[in-house]
mmCIF file of C-alpha atoms in Angstrom:
data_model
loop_
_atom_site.group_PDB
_atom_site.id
_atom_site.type_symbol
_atom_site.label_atom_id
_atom_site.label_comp_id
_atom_site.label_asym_id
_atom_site.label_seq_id
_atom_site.Cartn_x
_atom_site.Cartn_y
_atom_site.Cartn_z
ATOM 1 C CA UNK A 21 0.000 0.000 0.000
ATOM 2 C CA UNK A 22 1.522 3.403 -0.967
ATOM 3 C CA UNK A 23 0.127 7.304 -0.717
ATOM 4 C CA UNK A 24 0.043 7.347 2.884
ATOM 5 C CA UNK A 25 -1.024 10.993 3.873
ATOM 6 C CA UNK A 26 1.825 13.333 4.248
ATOM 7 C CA UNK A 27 0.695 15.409 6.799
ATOM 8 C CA UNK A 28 2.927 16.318 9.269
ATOM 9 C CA UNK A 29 3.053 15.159 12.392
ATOM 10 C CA UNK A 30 3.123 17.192 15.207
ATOM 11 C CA UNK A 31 6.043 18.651 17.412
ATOM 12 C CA UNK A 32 4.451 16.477 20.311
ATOM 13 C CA UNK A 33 4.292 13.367 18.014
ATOM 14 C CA UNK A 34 6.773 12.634 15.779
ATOM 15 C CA UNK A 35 5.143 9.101 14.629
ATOM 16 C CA UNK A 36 4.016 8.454 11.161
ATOM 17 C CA UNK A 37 3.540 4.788 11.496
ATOM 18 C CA UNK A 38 2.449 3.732 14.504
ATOM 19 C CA UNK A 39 1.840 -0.131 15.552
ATOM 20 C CA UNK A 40 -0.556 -1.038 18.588
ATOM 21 C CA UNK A 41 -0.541 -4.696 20.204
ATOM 22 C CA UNK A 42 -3.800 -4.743 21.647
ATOM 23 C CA UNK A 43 -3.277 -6.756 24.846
ATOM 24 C CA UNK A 44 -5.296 -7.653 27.425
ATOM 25 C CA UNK A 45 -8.666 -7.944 26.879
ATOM 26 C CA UNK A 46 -9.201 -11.598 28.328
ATOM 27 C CA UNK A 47 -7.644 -10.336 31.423
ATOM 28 C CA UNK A 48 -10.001 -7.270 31.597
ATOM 29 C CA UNK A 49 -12.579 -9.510 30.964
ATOM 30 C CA UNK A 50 -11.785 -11.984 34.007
ATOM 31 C CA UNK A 51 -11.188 -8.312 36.345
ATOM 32 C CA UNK A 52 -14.815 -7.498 35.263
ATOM 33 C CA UNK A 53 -16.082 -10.162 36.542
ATOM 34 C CA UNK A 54 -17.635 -11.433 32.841
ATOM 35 C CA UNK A 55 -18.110 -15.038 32.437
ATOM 36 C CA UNK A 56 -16.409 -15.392 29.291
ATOM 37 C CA UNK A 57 -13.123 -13.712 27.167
ATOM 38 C CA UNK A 58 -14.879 -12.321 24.434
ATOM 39 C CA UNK A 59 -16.346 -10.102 26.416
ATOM 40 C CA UNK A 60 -13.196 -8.109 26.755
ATOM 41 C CA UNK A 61 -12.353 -8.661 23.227
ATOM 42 C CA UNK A 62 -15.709 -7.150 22.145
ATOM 43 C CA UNK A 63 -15.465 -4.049 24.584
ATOM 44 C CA UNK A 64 -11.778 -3.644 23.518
ATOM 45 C CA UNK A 65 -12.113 -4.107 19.530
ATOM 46 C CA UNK A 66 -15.652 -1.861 20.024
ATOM 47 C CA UNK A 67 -13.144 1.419 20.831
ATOM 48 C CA UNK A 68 -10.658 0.666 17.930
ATOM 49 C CA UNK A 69 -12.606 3.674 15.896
ATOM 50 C CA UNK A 70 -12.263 5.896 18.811
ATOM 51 C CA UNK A 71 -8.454 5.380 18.909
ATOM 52 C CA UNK A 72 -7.901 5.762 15.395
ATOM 53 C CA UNK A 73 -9.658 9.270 15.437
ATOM 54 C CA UNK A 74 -7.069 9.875 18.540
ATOM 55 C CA UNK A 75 -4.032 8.622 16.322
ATOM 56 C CA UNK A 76 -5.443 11.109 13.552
ATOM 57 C CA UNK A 77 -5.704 14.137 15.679
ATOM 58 C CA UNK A 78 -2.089 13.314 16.220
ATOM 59 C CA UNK A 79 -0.887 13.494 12.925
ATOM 60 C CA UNK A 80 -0.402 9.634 12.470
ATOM 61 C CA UNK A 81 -0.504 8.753 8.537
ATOM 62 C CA UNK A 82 -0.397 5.006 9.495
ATOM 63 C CA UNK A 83 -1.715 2.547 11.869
ATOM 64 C CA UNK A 84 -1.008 -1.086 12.399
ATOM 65 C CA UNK A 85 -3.091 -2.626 14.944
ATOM 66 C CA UNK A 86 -2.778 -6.525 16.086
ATOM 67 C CA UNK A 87 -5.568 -7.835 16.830
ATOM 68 C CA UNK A 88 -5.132 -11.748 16.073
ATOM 69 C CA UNK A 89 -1.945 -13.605 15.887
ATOM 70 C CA UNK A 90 -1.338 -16.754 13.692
ATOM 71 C CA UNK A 91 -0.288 -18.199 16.984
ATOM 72 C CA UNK A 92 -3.626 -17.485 18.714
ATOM 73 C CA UNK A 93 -5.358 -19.014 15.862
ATOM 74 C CA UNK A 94 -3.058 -22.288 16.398
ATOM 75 C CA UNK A 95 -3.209 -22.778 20.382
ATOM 76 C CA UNK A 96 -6.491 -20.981 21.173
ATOM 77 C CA UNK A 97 -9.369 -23.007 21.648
ATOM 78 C CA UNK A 98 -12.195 -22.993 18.314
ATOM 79 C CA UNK A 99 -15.322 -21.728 20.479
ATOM 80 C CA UNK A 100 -13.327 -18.618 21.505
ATOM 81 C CA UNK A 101 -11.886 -18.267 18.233
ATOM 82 C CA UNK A 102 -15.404 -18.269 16.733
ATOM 83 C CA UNK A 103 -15.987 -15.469 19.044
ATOM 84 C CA UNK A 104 -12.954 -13.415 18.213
ATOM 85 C CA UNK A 105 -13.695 -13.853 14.229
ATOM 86 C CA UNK A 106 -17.593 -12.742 14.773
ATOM 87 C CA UNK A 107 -15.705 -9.831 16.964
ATOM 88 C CA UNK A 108 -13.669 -8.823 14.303
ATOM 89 C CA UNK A 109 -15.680 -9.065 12.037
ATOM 90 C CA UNK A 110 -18.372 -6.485 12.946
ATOM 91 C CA UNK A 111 -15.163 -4.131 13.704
ATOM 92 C CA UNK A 112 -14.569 -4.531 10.007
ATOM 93 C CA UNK A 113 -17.884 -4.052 9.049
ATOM 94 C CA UNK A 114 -18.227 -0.503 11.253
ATOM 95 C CA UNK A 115 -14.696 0.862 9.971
ATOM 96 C CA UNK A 116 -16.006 -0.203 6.313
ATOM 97 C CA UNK A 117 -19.278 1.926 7.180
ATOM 98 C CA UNK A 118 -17.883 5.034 8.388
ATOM 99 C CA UNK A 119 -14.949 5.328 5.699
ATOM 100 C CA UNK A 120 -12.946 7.491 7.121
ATOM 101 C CA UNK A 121 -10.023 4.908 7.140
ATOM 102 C CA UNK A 122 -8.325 3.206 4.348
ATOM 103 C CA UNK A 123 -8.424 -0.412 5.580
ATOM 104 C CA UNK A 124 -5.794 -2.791 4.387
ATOM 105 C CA UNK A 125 -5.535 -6.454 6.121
ATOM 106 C CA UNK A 126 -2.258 -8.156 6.778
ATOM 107 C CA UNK A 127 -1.859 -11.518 7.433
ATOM 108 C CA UNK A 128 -2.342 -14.765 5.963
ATOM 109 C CA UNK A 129 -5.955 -15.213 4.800
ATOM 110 C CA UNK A 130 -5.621 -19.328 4.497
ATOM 111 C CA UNK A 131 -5.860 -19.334 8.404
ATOM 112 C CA UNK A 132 -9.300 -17.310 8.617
ATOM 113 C CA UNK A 133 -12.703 -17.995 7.334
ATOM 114 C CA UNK A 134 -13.738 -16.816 4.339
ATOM 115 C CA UNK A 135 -16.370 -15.068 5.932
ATOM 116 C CA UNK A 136 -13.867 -12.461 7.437
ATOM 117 C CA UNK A 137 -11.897 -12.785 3.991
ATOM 118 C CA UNK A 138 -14.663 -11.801 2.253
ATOM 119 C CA UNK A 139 -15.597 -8.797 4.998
ATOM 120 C CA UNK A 140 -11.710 -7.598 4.649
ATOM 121 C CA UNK A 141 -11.152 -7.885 0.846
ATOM 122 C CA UNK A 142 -14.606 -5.601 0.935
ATOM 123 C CA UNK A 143 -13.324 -3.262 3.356
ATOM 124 C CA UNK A 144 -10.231 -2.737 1.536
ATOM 125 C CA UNK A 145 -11.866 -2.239 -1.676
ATOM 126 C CA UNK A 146 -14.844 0.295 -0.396
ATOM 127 C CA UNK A 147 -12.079 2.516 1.830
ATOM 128 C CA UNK A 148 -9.432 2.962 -0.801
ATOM 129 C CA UNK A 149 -10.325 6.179 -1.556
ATOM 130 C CA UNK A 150 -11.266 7.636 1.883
ATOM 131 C CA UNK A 151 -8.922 10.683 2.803
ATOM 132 C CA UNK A 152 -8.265 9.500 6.390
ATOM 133 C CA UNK A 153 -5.516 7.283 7.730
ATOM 134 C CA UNK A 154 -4.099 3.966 6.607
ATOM 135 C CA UNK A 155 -4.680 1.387 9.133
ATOM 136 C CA UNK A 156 -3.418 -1.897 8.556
ATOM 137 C CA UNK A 157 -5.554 -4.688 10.429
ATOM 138 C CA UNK A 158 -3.448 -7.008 11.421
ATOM 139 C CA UNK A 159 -5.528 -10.693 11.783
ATOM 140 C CA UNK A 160 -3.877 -14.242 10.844
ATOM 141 C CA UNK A 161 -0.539 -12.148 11.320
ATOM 142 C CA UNK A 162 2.796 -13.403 12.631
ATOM 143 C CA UNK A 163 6.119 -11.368 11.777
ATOM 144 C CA UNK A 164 8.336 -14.426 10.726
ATOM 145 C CA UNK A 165 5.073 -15.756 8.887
ATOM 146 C CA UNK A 166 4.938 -12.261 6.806
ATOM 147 C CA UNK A 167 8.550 -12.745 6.448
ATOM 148 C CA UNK A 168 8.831 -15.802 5.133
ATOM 149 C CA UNK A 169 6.175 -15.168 2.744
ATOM 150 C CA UNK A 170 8.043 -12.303 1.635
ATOM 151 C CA UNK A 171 11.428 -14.579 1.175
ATOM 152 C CA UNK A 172 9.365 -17.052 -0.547
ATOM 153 C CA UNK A 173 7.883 -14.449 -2.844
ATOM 154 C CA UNK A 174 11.279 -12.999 -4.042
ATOM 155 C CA UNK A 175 12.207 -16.571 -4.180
ATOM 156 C CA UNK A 176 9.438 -16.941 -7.356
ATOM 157 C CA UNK A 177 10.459 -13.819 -8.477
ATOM 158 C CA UNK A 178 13.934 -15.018 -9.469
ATOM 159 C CA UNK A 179 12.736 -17.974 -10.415
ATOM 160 C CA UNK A 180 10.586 -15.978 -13.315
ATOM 161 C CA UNK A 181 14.431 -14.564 -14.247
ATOM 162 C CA UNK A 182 14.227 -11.168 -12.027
ATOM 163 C CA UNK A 183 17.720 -12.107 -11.031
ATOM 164 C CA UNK A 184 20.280 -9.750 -9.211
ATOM 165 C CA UNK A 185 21.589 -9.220 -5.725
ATOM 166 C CA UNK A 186 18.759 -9.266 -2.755
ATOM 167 C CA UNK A 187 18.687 -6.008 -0.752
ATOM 168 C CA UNK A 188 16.558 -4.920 2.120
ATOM 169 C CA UNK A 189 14.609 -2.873 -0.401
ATOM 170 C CA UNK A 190 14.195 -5.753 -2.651
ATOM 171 C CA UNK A 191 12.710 -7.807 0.029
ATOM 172 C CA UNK A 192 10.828 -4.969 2.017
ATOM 173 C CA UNK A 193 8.762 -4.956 -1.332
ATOM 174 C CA UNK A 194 7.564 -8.532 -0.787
ATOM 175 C CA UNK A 195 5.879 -7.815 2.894
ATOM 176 C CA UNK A 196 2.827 -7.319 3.774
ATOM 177 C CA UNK A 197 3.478 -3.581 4.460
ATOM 178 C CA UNK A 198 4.967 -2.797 1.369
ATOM 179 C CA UNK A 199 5.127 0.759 0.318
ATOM 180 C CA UNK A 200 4.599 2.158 4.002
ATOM 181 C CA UNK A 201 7.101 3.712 6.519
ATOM 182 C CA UNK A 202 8.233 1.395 8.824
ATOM 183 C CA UNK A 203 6.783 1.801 12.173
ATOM 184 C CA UNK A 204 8.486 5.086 14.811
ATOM 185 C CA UNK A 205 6.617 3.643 17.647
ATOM 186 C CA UNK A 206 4.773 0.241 18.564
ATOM 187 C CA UNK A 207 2.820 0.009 22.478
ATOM 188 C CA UNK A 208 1.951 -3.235 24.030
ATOM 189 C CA UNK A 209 -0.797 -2.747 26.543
ATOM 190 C CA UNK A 210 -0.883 -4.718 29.628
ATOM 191 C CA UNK A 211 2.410 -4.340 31.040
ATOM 192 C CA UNK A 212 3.394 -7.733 28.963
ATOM 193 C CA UNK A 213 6.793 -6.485 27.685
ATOM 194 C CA UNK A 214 7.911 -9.094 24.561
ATOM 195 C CA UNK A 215 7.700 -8.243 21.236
ATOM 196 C CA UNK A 216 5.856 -11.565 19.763
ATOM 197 C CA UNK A 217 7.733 -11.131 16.756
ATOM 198 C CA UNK A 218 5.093 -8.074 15.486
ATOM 199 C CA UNK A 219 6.083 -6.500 12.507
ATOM 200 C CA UNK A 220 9.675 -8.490 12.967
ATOM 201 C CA UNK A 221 11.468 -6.935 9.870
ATOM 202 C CA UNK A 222 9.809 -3.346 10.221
ATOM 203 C CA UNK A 223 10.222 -2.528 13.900
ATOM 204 C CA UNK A 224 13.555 -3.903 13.666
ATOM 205 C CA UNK A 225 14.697 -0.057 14.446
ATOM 206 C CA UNK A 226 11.352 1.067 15.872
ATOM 207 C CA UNK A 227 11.241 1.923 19.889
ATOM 208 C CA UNK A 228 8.564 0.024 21.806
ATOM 209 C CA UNK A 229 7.168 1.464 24.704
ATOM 210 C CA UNK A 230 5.092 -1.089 27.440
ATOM 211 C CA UNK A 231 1.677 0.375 29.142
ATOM 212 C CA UNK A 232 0.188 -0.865 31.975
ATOM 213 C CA UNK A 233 -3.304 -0.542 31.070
ATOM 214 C CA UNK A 234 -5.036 -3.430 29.876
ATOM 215 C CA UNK A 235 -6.466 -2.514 26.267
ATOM 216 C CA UNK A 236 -9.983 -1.769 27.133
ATOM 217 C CA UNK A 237 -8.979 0.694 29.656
ATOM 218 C CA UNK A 238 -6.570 2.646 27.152
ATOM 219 C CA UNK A 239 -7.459 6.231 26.494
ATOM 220 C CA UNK A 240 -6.489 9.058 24.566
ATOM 221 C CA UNK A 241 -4.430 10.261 27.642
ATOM 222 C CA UNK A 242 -2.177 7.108 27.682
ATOM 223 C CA UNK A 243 -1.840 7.341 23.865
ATOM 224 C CA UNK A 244 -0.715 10.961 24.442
ATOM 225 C CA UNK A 245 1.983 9.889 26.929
ATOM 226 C CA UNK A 246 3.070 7.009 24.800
ATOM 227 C CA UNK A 247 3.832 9.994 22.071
ATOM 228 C CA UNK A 248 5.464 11.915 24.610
ATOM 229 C CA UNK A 249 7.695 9.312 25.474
ATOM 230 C CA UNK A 250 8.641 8.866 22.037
ATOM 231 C CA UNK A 251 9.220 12.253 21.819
ATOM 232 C CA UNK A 252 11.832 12.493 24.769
ATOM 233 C CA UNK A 253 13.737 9.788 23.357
ATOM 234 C CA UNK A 254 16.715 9.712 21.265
ATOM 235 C CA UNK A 255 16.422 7.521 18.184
ATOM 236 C CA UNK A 256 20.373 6.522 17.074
ATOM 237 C CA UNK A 257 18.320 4.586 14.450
ATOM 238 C CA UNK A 258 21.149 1.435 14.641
ATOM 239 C CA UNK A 259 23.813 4.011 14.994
#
């Protein structure tokens, strides 16, 4: 995906991509008191439009937020999975509604149903001209998954006799984010601090920063401090 806005962002917030591992709605869920985890999922996925008009306020061009892993899909159990694809789902089908995103899905589509294909491949088609933000939905997605596609991809495209030496340019083409900035800035909610291999090649230079809240509790306030952090810090960018 390319022609990501080019609005600048502001003094406060640097960030033109930023990524968002949305963590911790199961354990909201059992805090609440609710009988079952996709409670937490639904309250948390239901305020994804709310954040992304936060992110845009801010000046962010691009959003990547992870909201099913490839590992989830293989160790979580089917009834709860059936709950997070219905979940996601009707997320899709709101940001599809109010267009004011351009909604692009990565991940690998064989591991979903083709229900949620269908709902995504429609979402990106009927947002690709809205003015707003890009926001990558990230469901099905594992970093070295999206990697490895990407090797295997460049792999065919030598085979068809597109020969020469591979560079990280050559390769970055092949991803799943291709044509975007590589994240500034990826939060993990819920005080887990790992990575879980998001956006492995991209964020490879990209400065993390680990919130407390669990994702249903996140508000514009802790996005604003996230930025802020970024902001303080000194990116040597591998230097």
């Amino acid at each position: 995906m390319s022609d990501v806005p080019s609005r600048a962002p502001t003094a406060e917030a640097p960030v033109r991509h930023l990524g968002i591992v949305l963590d911790g709605n199961r354990r909201w869920a059992r805090r609440q008191g609710l009988p079952g985890a996709e409670h937490g999922h639904r309250d948390g996925f239901a305020k994804i439009p709310e954040v992304l008009t936060w992110c845009a306020e801010f000046g962010i061009g691009v959003v990547t937020l992870w909201m099913l892993s490839d590992d989830n899909i293989a160790r979580r159990h089917t009834e709860e999975l059936e709950h997070l694809y219905s979940i996601d789902e009707a997320v899709i089908t709101r940001l599809t509604a109010m267009r004011r995103w351009r909604v692009h899905h990565i991940g690998d589509p064989a591991l979903l149903p083709d229900r949620l294909v269908k709902a995504l491949r429609h979402a990106e088609y009927a947002t690709r001209d809205a003015c707003g933000p890009l926001v990558n939905l990230a469901i099905g997605y594992g970093g070295r998954r999206d990697l490895l596609n990407a090797i295997n991809a460049l792999v065919r495209d030598s085979a068809d006799g597109l020969t020469g030496e591979v560079t990280a340019d050559r390769l970055a083409r092949f991803l799943s984010t291709a044509g975007q900035p590589d994240p500034d800035l990826i939060i993990r909610t819920s005080g887990e601090c790992r990575t879980s291999g998001f956006l492995l090649w991209q964020a490879a230079l990209g400065e993390w920063y680990f919130s407390d809240r669990l994702w249903p509790d996140f508000t514009r306030d802790d996005l604003q401090e996230a930025l802020r952090a970024y902001a303080r810090r000194h990116r040597r960018l591998g230097a």
